[in-house]
C-alpha cells in the first residue's frame, strides 16, 4: 500500500478536493449482517445496503452456495447463465470473453472488486476470464443505466464481485479437481472472526492444456494457467470506527493463436490486481462516513515465439469519500466524491498516458405512502473530454402483499479509452483525441413477485445510445480512424422464475431483445436476440442432482449482418455426494452433447468436458 499512498501524496490535484469533501462527510453504509438475510440485501444498486424487495433496480445476486452448486467452470460461464447477459468467447479457458448486458457493448459495464473499479484503461474492457470462481463469495448484478452513481461506462449496468469470506468464528475450505484437457484446479482458504476482528485468506490455482483457440492458424492447443490470492481484513478500532483492507491478485499465462501464421506461437503473461484500505466512521445513529483509498492494475506482456511483443500495463489510483445521512425514518441522503487517476505504462508510446477524473454525486432514497423513490445525479470532470452530467430516477411500489411494480429512467455515458484517444498514429490508423463520450438514455418498467417458494419477475426496457465510437475505413485509401458516428437502440424483455418444491428447485430465465444499429437498420454484431437458461436441482438422500440447459439464438459476426453464427443449446450435468458433514465428492459433464458452435467467427468453443472433484468446507 505504500506505493499507492506515495503516488497520491505527490498528486496535489487531489488534496484540495479532499479538504472540501471532509466537512461534508455523512453516513455511508448500513450494517445489516444479523438483521436480514444477505440474499435479500444489495449494496451495489444504490451504493448502500437496501432491500432487494423494495429496490427499483433489476438485480441478480449469485451467492457462494450457488457458485459451489453450479456446473460453471469460470466467471463468464456463470454470468452467462443469468437473464439479460450474453457472452462471446474467443477460444477455451482463459481466452477473451466479451460480455453484453441487455445488448450493450462489452465496454458498457462497470466492474467492481470489493468496491474498486477493475478493467483496462487501454481497451476499456474487463477481463472476466481471469477472475477465478474460487475467489468469489458473492456477485451482485445491477442491470440498467447507473452512471448517476458510478460515472463512466455504466450504460448496461454494474457488476460487483465480493471476494471470499467465511462463516462466524473460524472456518476453512479446500478443493481439488481434475478433468478433460489435463485441466486441474486447487483452492484452499480460511476465515477467522473474533468480536472485533475478521481475517480471510484464499488461494487458488487453475491450469489446463485447453483446446485449439482459433480455426485456420496454428493448430496447437492453447494452454492456460492462473494463480490467485485474496486477503480481507476488518478491525473495529472502537464502537464508532472500523478499518479494513482488501487485496486481490490473479496472474498467469494464456496462449493464443495468431491471425495468419500457422507456425508462430503467441502467449500473454497477465496480471489482474486490486487493493484498498478503508475507514468507516459512525459518530451517531444517523451518520456514517467511509473513506476508501484503492488501486487496480491490468497488465499484459505479450510474446511471439518467446520474444517480447508488447507491454500494456494500466493502473487506476482512486480515492472515494461516500456519505450517508438518515434524514428521518423515510428519507436517506447519500453523497460523495470519487477521484481517479489513470496511467498507462506501455511499450507503445501513447501521445498522452495519464488522465484524471473527478466525480461528485448525490442521491435521495425516499419512501412515502407505500412508494419507494431514488433520485441520483452525478457530475464528472475528466481531463480527456471535459464535464459530463448523468442521473437516475427509480420508483417501486409493493401491492397485493407479495408483488411490486417498478420503473426506472437513467442517463449514462461511456468514456473513450486510451486506445480510442491516444494510440499513436500509423500509415493506416489514427486515434482521435477529440472523441466525445458515448451517451445513453434507458427507460425500464417491471413487475416482480416474491413468495416463500416462488419468485418471479419480468422487465421491459429500451436503451438508446448515440455518439457511438467506431472505426471508419476509407474504401480507397484503406485508412482507418476513430470517430463518433451513428446511434443504436436496444429494446428487450426478460423474465425469470424460481420455484422450490420440497427437495427440488427449478430456475429459468428468458431474454428477448432487438439490438439494432439505427443508422443502418442492422443488428449489432455478436449479440444474440434470444437466449434462455433452465436449471433443475434435487436432493435424494446424500446425493444432489444438477441439470441445466443453456440455449442461444443466432448472431451476426459482422456489422453488415452477412456472416451468421448459428444458435446452439448446451446441456450440463452434475452429481454431488455428501460423504460426510464437511466433505463432498462431485462429478460433472459440461456440454454433454458435445455441441460444436462458435460465438466469435473462426474461434472454437469448449467441447464435452468431464470433471471430478473433492471439496472440504466447515
XYZ file of C-alpha atoms in Angstrom:
618
model
C 0.000 0.000 0.000
C 2.969 2.360 0.471
C 3.465 2.683 -3.297
C -0.149 3.648 -3.769
C -0.072 6.142 -0.895
C 3.108 7.825 -2.156
C 1.571 8.321 -5.601
C -1.343 10.156 -4.036
C 0.908 12.100 -1.726
C 2.626 13.700 -4.696
C -0.596 14.182 -6.651
C -1.567 17.678 -5.475
C -4.623 17.584 -7.713
C -6.453 15.511 -5.109
C -5.591 17.493 -1.978
C -7.978 20.467 -2.311
C -10.835 18.126 -3.302
C -10.347 16.044 -0.169
C -10.212 19.111 2.055
C -13.502 20.309 0.578
C -15.142 16.902 0.978
C -14.119 16.197 4.583
C -16.579 18.659 6.179
C -19.357 17.088 4.110
C -18.831 13.564 5.390
C -22.162 11.961 6.309
C -23.314 8.250 6.603
C -22.352 5.590 4.145
C -23.282 2.001 4.850
C -25.960 0.236 6.809
C -24.886 -2.732 8.894
C -27.420 -5.479 8.241
C -25.447 -8.637 8.889
C -27.679 -10.026 11.588
C -30.956 -8.314 10.718
C -31.785 -9.521 7.234
C -30.650 -12.424 5.106
C -27.719 -11.377 2.921
C -29.536 -12.825 -0.066
C -32.274 -10.182 0.359
C -29.915 -7.196 0.731
C -27.971 -5.479 -2.055
C -25.380 -2.706 -1.793
C -24.478 -2.094 -5.448
C -27.774 -0.656 -6.713
C -27.632 2.473 -4.525
C -24.099 2.262 -3.051
C -25.665 1.486 0.344
C -27.405 -1.572 1.771
C -31.050 -1.823 0.799
C -33.703 -4.486 0.488
C -33.939 -6.247 -2.863
C -37.705 -6.372 -2.405
C -38.099 -2.568 -2.288
C -35.353 -1.613 -4.753
C -36.470 -0.400 -8.182
C -33.349 -1.826 -9.838
C -33.197 -5.080 -11.833
C -30.971 -7.097 -9.516
C -29.438 -10.572 -9.638
C -27.474 -11.986 -6.708
C -25.208 -15.032 -7.019
C -24.208 -16.461 -3.640
C -21.257 -18.665 -2.700
C -23.665 -21.561 -2.276
C -24.964 -21.081 -5.836
C -21.426 -20.906 -7.216
C -20.459 -24.162 -5.497
C -23.598 -25.897 -6.803
C -23.145 -24.632 -10.365
C -21.763 -26.559 -13.329
C -19.846 -23.427 -14.392
C -16.056 -23.610 -14.635
C -15.440 -19.855 -14.973
C -16.881 -16.459 -14.084
C -18.041 -15.775 -17.687
C -19.914 -19.102 -17.688
C -21.888 -18.411 -14.524
C -22.625 -14.827 -15.593
C -23.876 -16.046 -18.979
C -26.476 -18.172 -17.169
C -28.196 -15.042 -15.787
C -31.028 -13.174 -17.507
C -30.029 -10.363 -19.858
C -26.358 -11.402 -20.033
C -24.714 -12.871 -23.114
C -21.050 -13.667 -23.844
C -18.876 -14.130 -26.913
C -15.935 -16.486 -26.343
C -12.683 -16.392 -28.341
C -11.481 -19.891 -27.503
C -11.472 -22.038 -24.343
C -10.272 -21.441 -20.783
C -8.690 -18.032 -20.169
C -9.351 -16.651 -23.635
C -11.093 -13.353 -24.301
C -14.695 -13.379 -23.061
C -16.746 -10.393 -24.191
C -19.908 -9.643 -22.187
C -23.072 -7.882 -23.346
C -25.607 -6.774 -20.706
C -29.005 -6.256 -22.324
C -27.379 -5.955 -25.732
C -24.957 -3.172 -24.816
C -21.255 -3.306 -25.657
C -18.624 -5.142 -23.627
C -17.345 -1.639 -22.786
C -20.682 -0.593 -21.288
C -20.324 -2.129 -17.823
C -18.662 -1.044 -14.582
C -16.934 -3.928 -12.796
C -16.059 -3.584 -9.112
C -13.905 -5.882 -6.984
C -14.716 -5.213 -3.325
C -15.748 -1.698 -4.330
C -12.678 -0.951 -6.511
C -13.187 -0.437 -10.240
C -11.436 -3.064 -12.362
C -10.601 -3.081 -16.070
C -8.199 -1.980 -18.785
C -7.792 1.744 -19.462
C -6.358 0.982 -22.915
C -9.125 -1.274 -24.243
C -11.932 -0.102 -21.955
C -12.998 -3.696 -21.185
C -12.908 -6.084 -18.207
C -11.025 -9.433 -18.482
C -13.676 -11.535 -16.703
C -11.933 -14.714 -17.866
C -9.079 -14.200 -15.385
C -11.159 -13.974 -12.178
C -11.414 -17.469 -10.608
C -14.701 -18.655 -9.147
C -12.820 -19.968 -6.107
C -12.105 -16.363 -5.060
C -15.739 -15.210 -5.114
C -18.062 -15.003 -2.115
C -20.891 -13.139 -3.806
C -21.780 -11.389 -7.069
C -24.267 -8.537 -7.367
C -25.526 -7.691 -10.859
C -27.459 -4.447 -11.369
C -28.810 -4.002 -14.889
C -29.637 -0.641 -16.436
C -28.018 2.807 -16.522
C -26.073 3.601 -13.341
C -23.727 6.448 -14.331
C -25.681 8.696 -11.946
C -23.855 6.865 -9.133
C -20.790 5.248 -10.735
C -19.825 7.584 -13.566
C -18.340 6.439 -16.870
C -19.179 3.119 -18.559
C -22.325 2.176 -16.563
C -24.622 2.149 -19.632
C -25.533 -1.544 -19.415
C -25.105 -1.943 -15.679
C -22.759 -2.641 -12.785
C -21.279 -5.940 -11.630
C -19.699 -6.095 -8.185
C -17.652 -9.100 -7.058
C -17.011 -9.650 -3.366
C -14.005 -11.814 -2.560
C -14.148 -14.863 -0.340
C -15.279 -14.668 3.291
C -16.459 -17.350 5.701
C -18.881 -18.173 8.463
C -18.665 -16.808 12.010
C -15.771 -17.985 14.153
C -13.065 -19.986 12.405
C -13.760 -21.810 9.143
C -11.653 -23.394 6.436
C -12.155 -24.769 2.940
C -10.249 -26.763 0.333
C -10.926 -28.228 -3.117
C -9.107 -30.342 -5.690
C -10.492 -31.028 -9.172
C -9.263 -32.680 -12.342
C -10.795 -33.083 -15.768
C -10.658 -33.094 -19.550
C -7.753 -31.442 -21.441
C -5.458 -32.069 -18.464
C -7.381 -29.429 -16.526
C -6.607 -29.100 -12.822
C -7.949 -26.870 -10.081
C -6.806 -26.381 -6.496
C -8.030 -23.964 -3.833
C -7.721 -23.535 -0.073
C -8.514 -20.820 2.418
C -9.715 -19.884 5.870
C -11.715 -17.221 7.674
C -11.191 -16.165 11.287
C -13.544 -13.919 13.195
C -13.462 -12.582 16.745
C -15.589 -9.980 18.458
C -13.708 -7.077 16.836
C -11.580 -8.555 14.020
C -12.163 -10.528 10.816
C -9.483 -12.003 8.569
C -9.823 -14.054 5.357
C -7.247 -15.646 3.095
C -7.954 -17.617 -0.092
C -5.560 -19.242 -2.565
C -6.485 -20.778 -5.928
C -4.682 -22.288 -8.903
C -6.144 -23.321 -12.268
C -4.369 -24.796 -15.262
C -5.349 -26.523 -18.496
C -3.790 -27.701 -21.747
C -7.039 -26.346 -23.244
C -8.258 -26.556 -26.856
C -7.044 -25.009 -30.086
C -8.462 -21.488 -29.832
C -8.628 -20.419 -33.482
C -9.524 -22.208 -36.702
C -7.106 -21.978 -39.649
C -3.945 -20.906 -37.834
C -1.502 -22.757 -35.579
C -3.396 -25.980 -34.715
C -1.699 -26.469 -31.323
C -3.546 -26.428 -28.006
C -3.536 -23.009 -26.355
C -2.865 -23.580 -22.676
C -3.810 -21.501 -19.663
C -2.726 -21.177 -16.042
C -3.882 -18.829 -13.314
C -2.678 -18.426 -9.723
C -4.670 -16.121 -7.452
C -4.896 -14.908 -3.876
C -7.327 -12.717 -1.963
C -6.997 -11.219 1.509
C -9.590 -9.427 3.618
C -9.106 -7.755 6.996
C -11.533 -5.733 9.134
C -10.980 -4.418 12.639
C -13.292 -2.451 14.928
C -10.936 0.138 16.404
C -13.724 1.299 18.707
C -17.522 1.335 18.629
C -17.514 4.179 16.080
C -14.537 3.419 13.815
C -13.761 0.358 11.655
C -10.688 -0.105 9.457
C -10.481 -2.543 6.555
C -8.039 -3.800 3.938
C -8.742 -5.901 0.823
C -6.327 -7.354 -1.715
C -6.867 -9.495 -4.801
C -4.364 -10.681 -7.399
C -4.549 -13.139 -10.282
C -1.551 -13.761 -12.507
C -0.640 -16.355 -15.066
C -0.183 -17.102 -18.731
C -2.603 -17.621 -21.591
C -1.592 -18.870 -25.041
C -3.404 -17.691 -28.178
C -3.313 -18.135 -31.926
C -2.062 -15.536 -34.410
C -4.402 -14.265 -37.117
C -2.348 -15.520 -40.070
C 0.671 -17.695 -39.212
C 0.254 -21.447 -38.825
C 3.609 -21.856 -37.026
C 4.053 -18.849 -34.705
C 3.366 -19.329 -31.003
C 1.848 -16.471 -29.026
C 1.123 -16.019 -25.336
C 0.483 -13.312 -22.751
C 1.648 -13.058 -19.159
C -1.223 -11.320 -17.379
C -1.752 -9.672 -14.019
C -5.045 -8.502 -12.500
C -4.860 -6.765 -9.152
C -6.968 -4.640 -6.809
C -6.164 -3.341 -3.340
C -7.896 -0.970 -0.974
C -7.751 0.474 2.536
C -10.890 1.907 4.106
C -12.156 3.665 7.226
C -15.801 3.580 8.347
C -16.782 6.183 10.932
C -20.186 6.171 12.677
C -20.405 9.046 15.184
C -24.131 8.522 15.873
C -27.204 6.581 14.792
C -27.822 8.637 11.617
C -24.342 9.481 10.448
C -21.693 7.206 8.900
C -18.779 8.007 6.600
C -16.483 5.857 4.510
C -13.085 6.794 3.113
C -11.538 4.350 0.626
C -8.097 4.576 -0.994
C -7.568 1.998 -3.720
C -5.663 0.887 -6.776
C -6.384 -1.513 -9.642
C -3.966 -2.885 -12.242
C -4.425 -4.614 -15.584
C -1.143 -5.821 -17.092
C -0.336 -7.908 -20.137
C 3.082 -8.780 -21.583
C 2.666 -10.471 -24.975
C 5.247 -12.783 -26.567
C 5.690 -14.105 -30.113
C 7.899 -17.186 -30.409
C 9.229 -16.477 -26.912
C 10.213 -12.852 -27.596
C 8.582 -9.791 -26.018
C 5.996 -8.363 -28.397
C 4.167 -5.676 -26.464
C 3.541 -4.473 -22.908
C 0.321 -2.842 -21.737
C 0.153 -2.012 -18.045
C -2.696 0.212 -16.866
C -3.230 1.466 -13.314
C -6.052 3.388 -11.689
C -5.483 5.067 -8.336
C -8.633 6.142 -6.549
C -9.915 7.995 -3.520
C -13.585 7.809 -2.609
C -15.482 9.515 0.199
C -19.031 8.212 0.380
C -21.519 9.759 2.776
C -24.940 8.791 4.006
C -27.280 10.728 6.245
C -30.592 9.457 7.560
C -32.899 12.471 7.468
C -35.780 10.591 9.100
C -37.457 7.184 9.024
C -38.436 7.625 5.374
C -35.589 9.607 3.757
C -31.872 8.937 3.362
C -29.403 11.259 1.650
C -26.260 9.856 0.031
C -23.493 11.982 -1.420
C -19.766 11.849 -2.010
C -16.803 12.291 -4.292
C -14.773 9.838 -6.413
C -11.301 10.876 -7.565
C -9.387 8.696 -10.021
C -6.106 8.878 -11.891
C -5.472 6.519 -14.842
C -1.967 5.790 -16.064
C -0.664 3.681 -18.959
C 2.824 2.161 -18.976
C 3.424 0.533 -22.340
C 5.953 -0.413 -24.976
C 3.655 1.610 -27.262
C 4.249 5.358 -26.963
C 0.789 6.804 -26.357
C 0.539 10.516 -27.133
C -0.924 11.001 -23.625
C -0.533 8.346 -20.936
C -2.300 9.876 -17.907
C -5.689 11.374 -17.120
C -7.716 12.331 -14.063
C -11.418 12.259 -13.317
C -13.386 13.947 -10.560
C -16.901 12.688 -9.895
C -19.337 14.244 -7.434
C -22.682 12.540 -6.758
C -25.776 12.951 -4.600
C -28.754 10.641 -4.135
C -32.033 10.729 -2.224
C -33.731 7.497 -1.172
C -37.293 8.175 -0.086
C -40.394 6.254 0.962
C -43.861 7.673 1.426
C -47.420 6.363 1.091
C -46.048 2.943 0.114
C -43.924 4.317 -2.756
C -40.137 3.942 -2.862
C -38.136 6.525 -4.818
C -34.484 7.041 -5.594
C -33.140 10.121 -7.350
C -29.434 10.417 -8.181
C -27.341 12.938 -10.100
C -23.617 12.954 -10.767
C -21.142 15.313 -12.437
C -17.846 14.009 -13.849
C -14.964 16.257 -14.910
C -12.339 14.442 -16.984
C -9.025 15.627 -18.445
C -9.854 13.968 -21.776
C -13.424 15.028 -22.546
C -14.437 17.687 -20.004
C -17.650 17.599 -17.979
C -20.494 15.093 -18.185
C -23.650 15.068 -16.051
C -25.845 11.980 -15.666
C -28.677 10.864 -13.422
C -31.125 8.157 -12.382
C -34.740 8.162 -11.230
C -36.306 4.978 -9.858
C -39.698 4.062 -8.402
C -41.128 0.905 -6.890
C -44.416 0.152 -5.138
C -45.454 -3.040 -3.366
C -49.014 -4.235 -3.885
C -51.067 -7.325 -3.059
C -48.614 -8.135 -0.241
C -46.019 -10.032 -2.291
C -45.985 -8.117 -5.575
C -44.135 -4.972 -6.672
C -44.175 -2.646 -9.645
C -41.055 -0.739 -10.691
C -39.945 1.889 -13.183
C -36.564 3.456 -13.946
C -35.128 6.187 -16.129
C -31.407 6.845 -16.395
C -28.779 8.599 -18.454
C -25.271 7.220 -18.770
C -22.065 7.563 -20.782
C -19.048 5.617 -21.986
C -15.688 7.356 -21.785
C -13.326 6.939 -24.776
C -10.428 4.623 -23.916
C -6.725 5.444 -24.249
C -6.670 3.372 -27.453
C -9.542 5.448 -28.859
C -7.955 8.766 -27.926
C -4.187 8.485 -27.746
C -2.906 5.398 -29.589
C -0.020 6.544 -31.830
C -0.896 7.052 -35.492
C 0.440 4.784 -38.226
C 0.293 4.840 -42.010
C -3.114 3.141 -41.858
C -4.619 4.124 -38.495
C -5.239 7.214 -36.394
C -6.811 7.594 -32.965
C -8.861 10.713 -32.241
C -8.199 12.932 -29.183
C -11.382 14.903 -29.958
C -13.784 11.996 -29.456
C -16.874 12.664 -27.389
C -18.169 10.155 -24.835
C -20.932 7.825 -25.966
C -24.166 8.809 -24.193
C -27.341 6.873 -23.487
C -30.874 7.021 -22.161
C -32.615 3.981 -20.668
C -36.271 3.501 -19.729
C -37.452 0.400 -17.869
C -40.636 -0.937 -16.306
C -41.066 -4.166 -14.416
C -43.056 -6.347 -12.075
C -41.923 -8.917 -9.511
C -43.481 -11.348 -7.054
C -41.730 -12.796 -4.018
C -43.329 -15.700 -2.180
C -41.796 -18.209 0.175
C -41.265 -20.822 -2.545
C -41.940 -18.913 -5.772
C -40.154 -15.837 -7.119
C -40.988 -14.307 -10.491
C -40.011 -11.140 -12.335
C -40.422 -9.527 -15.751
C -38.792 -6.379 -17.088
C -39.164 -4.389 -20.310
C -36.519 -1.848 -21.284
C -35.263 0.406 -24.045
C -31.777 1.877 -24.326
C -30.756 4.461 -26.921
C -27.037 5.173 -27.388
C -25.644 7.984 -29.506
C -22.168 9.227 -30.471
C -21.051 5.615 -30.889
C -17.258 5.338 -31.046
C -16.320 3.269 -34.075
C -13.697 2.559 -36.728
C -14.285 4.174 -40.107
C -12.166 2.917 -43.018
C -11.786 4.682 -46.359
C -12.718 2.366 -49.276
C -9.999 3.930 -51.453
C -7.023 4.548 -49.131
C -7.972 1.915 -46.525
C -7.001 4.462 -43.870
C -8.871 3.870 -40.585
C -9.616 6.379 -37.869
C -11.788 6.603 -34.768
C -14.923 8.756 -34.956
C -18.252 9.358 -33.237
C -20.777 8.031 -35.714
C -24.299 6.657 -35.615
C -26.558 5.525 -32.817
C -28.152 2.321 -31.605
C -31.433 1.336 -29.991
C -31.899 -1.780 -27.893
C -35.345 -2.888 -26.794
C -35.975 -6.027 -24.832
C -37.875 -8.074 -22.315
C -36.536 -10.533 -19.765
C -38.271 -12.770 -17.272
C -37.179 -15.147 -14.538
C -38.869 -17.785 -12.388
C -37.621 -19.684 -9.301
C -39.730 -22.474 -7.783
C -38.918 -24.635 -4.749
C -40.845 -27.896 -4.354
C -39.715 -29.837 -1.320
C -36.195 -31.069 -2.117
C -36.341 -29.836 -5.713
C -35.700 -26.376 -7.158
C -36.405 -25.100 -10.685
C -34.875 -21.891 -12.072
C -35.429 -20.458 -15.528
C -34.926 -17.164 -17.344
C -35.662 -15.952 -20.864
C -34.271 -12.864 -22.628
C -35.592 -11.476 -25.925
C -34.109 -8.293 -27.373
C -33.628 -6.317 -30.556
C -30.102 -4.795 -30.588
C -30.201 -2.517 -33.638
C -27.864 -0.011 -35.241
C -30.347 2.765 -36.046
C -28.073 4.259 -38.678
C -28.073 1.072 -40.786
C -31.086 -0.888 -39.531
C -28.793 -3.896 -38.958
C -28.361 -5.987 -35.819
C -25.416 -5.112 -33.610
C -22.621 -7.632 -34.133
C -22.122 -10.624 -31.834
C -25.425 -10.166 -29.986
C -27.954 -12.967 -29.766
C -31.556 -11.749 -29.948
C -32.902 -14.666 -27.908
C -31.359 -16.719 -25.134
C -32.623 -18.730 -22.183
C -31.468 -20.848 -19.252
C -33.087 -23.692 -17.319
C -31.707 -25.256 -14.133
C -33.070 -28.127 -12.032
C -31.610 -29.156 -8.664
C -32.835 -32.027 -6.484
C -31.697 -33.781 -3.308
C -32.050 -37.547 -2.903
C -30.662 -38.769 0.429
C -26.939 -37.896 0.330
C -26.987 -37.154 -3.410
C -27.676 -33.821 -5.102
C -28.523 -33.826 -8.827
C -27.986 -30.768 -11.025
C -29.088 -30.402 -14.636
C -29.007 -27.231 -16.729
C -29.758 -26.200 -20.284
C -28.389 -23.038 -21.887
C -29.812 -22.019 -25.266
C -28.899 -19.108 -27.513
C -30.237 -17.930 -30.860
C -28.230 -16.886 -33.888
C -25.992 -13.815 -34.004
C -24.051 -11.961 -36.669
C -20.279 -11.650 -36.774
C -20.181 -8.511 -38.910
C -21.922 -5.121 -38.838
C -23.433 -5.783 -42.290
C -25.129 -8.984 -40.999
C -23.679 -11.088 -43.833
C -21.829 -13.582 -41.608
C -24.313 -15.538 -39.494
C -23.315 -17.638 -36.487
C -25.860 -20.364 -35.732
C -27.648 -20.727 -32.428
C -26.933 -23.558 -30.004
C -28.131 -25.392 -26.891
C -25.851 -26.852 -24.211
C -26.683 -29.461 -21.578
C -24.654 -29.577 -18.345
C -24.965 -32.266 -15.650
C -23.602 -32.595 -12.132
C -23.860 -35.137 -9.299
C -22.740 -34.411 -5.705
C -22.374 -36.970 -2.918
C -22.234 -35.752 0.680
C -19.564 -38.122 2.002
C -19.663 -36.538 5.465
C -20.724 -33.309 7.148
C -17.749 -31.439 5.679
C -16.679 -33.498 2.636
C -18.399 -33.607 -0.770
C -17.407 -35.637 -3.840
C -18.643 -34.267 -7.179
C -18.628 -35.201 -10.838
C -19.906 -33.138 -13.743
C -20.078 -33.132 -17.506
C -20.394 -29.856 -19.397
C -21.642 -29.663 -22.978
C -22.851 -33.238 -22.545
C -23.961 -33.437 -26.185
C -20.522 -32.283 -27.409
C -22.136 -29.456 -29.368
C -19.798 -27.649 -31.763
C -20.595 -23.934 -32.025
C -18.988 -20.504 -32.342
C -19.874 -17.171 -30.731
C -16.966 -15.446 -32.496
C -16.284 -16.410 -36.101
C -13.382 -18.850 -36.526
C -12.885 -19.276 -32.770
C -13.593 -22.649 -31.206
C -15.713 -23.121 -28.102
C -15.162 -25.724 -25.402
C -16.183 -29.277 -26.292
C -17.527 -32.001 -23.990
C -15.812 -31.769 -20.589
C -15.670 -34.202 -17.644
C -14.603 -33.214 -14.119
C -14.329 -34.906 -10.721
C -13.650 -33.018 -7.501
C -13.246 -33.420 -3.755
C -14.228 -30.499 -1.511
C -13.931 -29.787 2.208
C -15.867 -26.994 3.884
C -16.713 -26.174 7.511
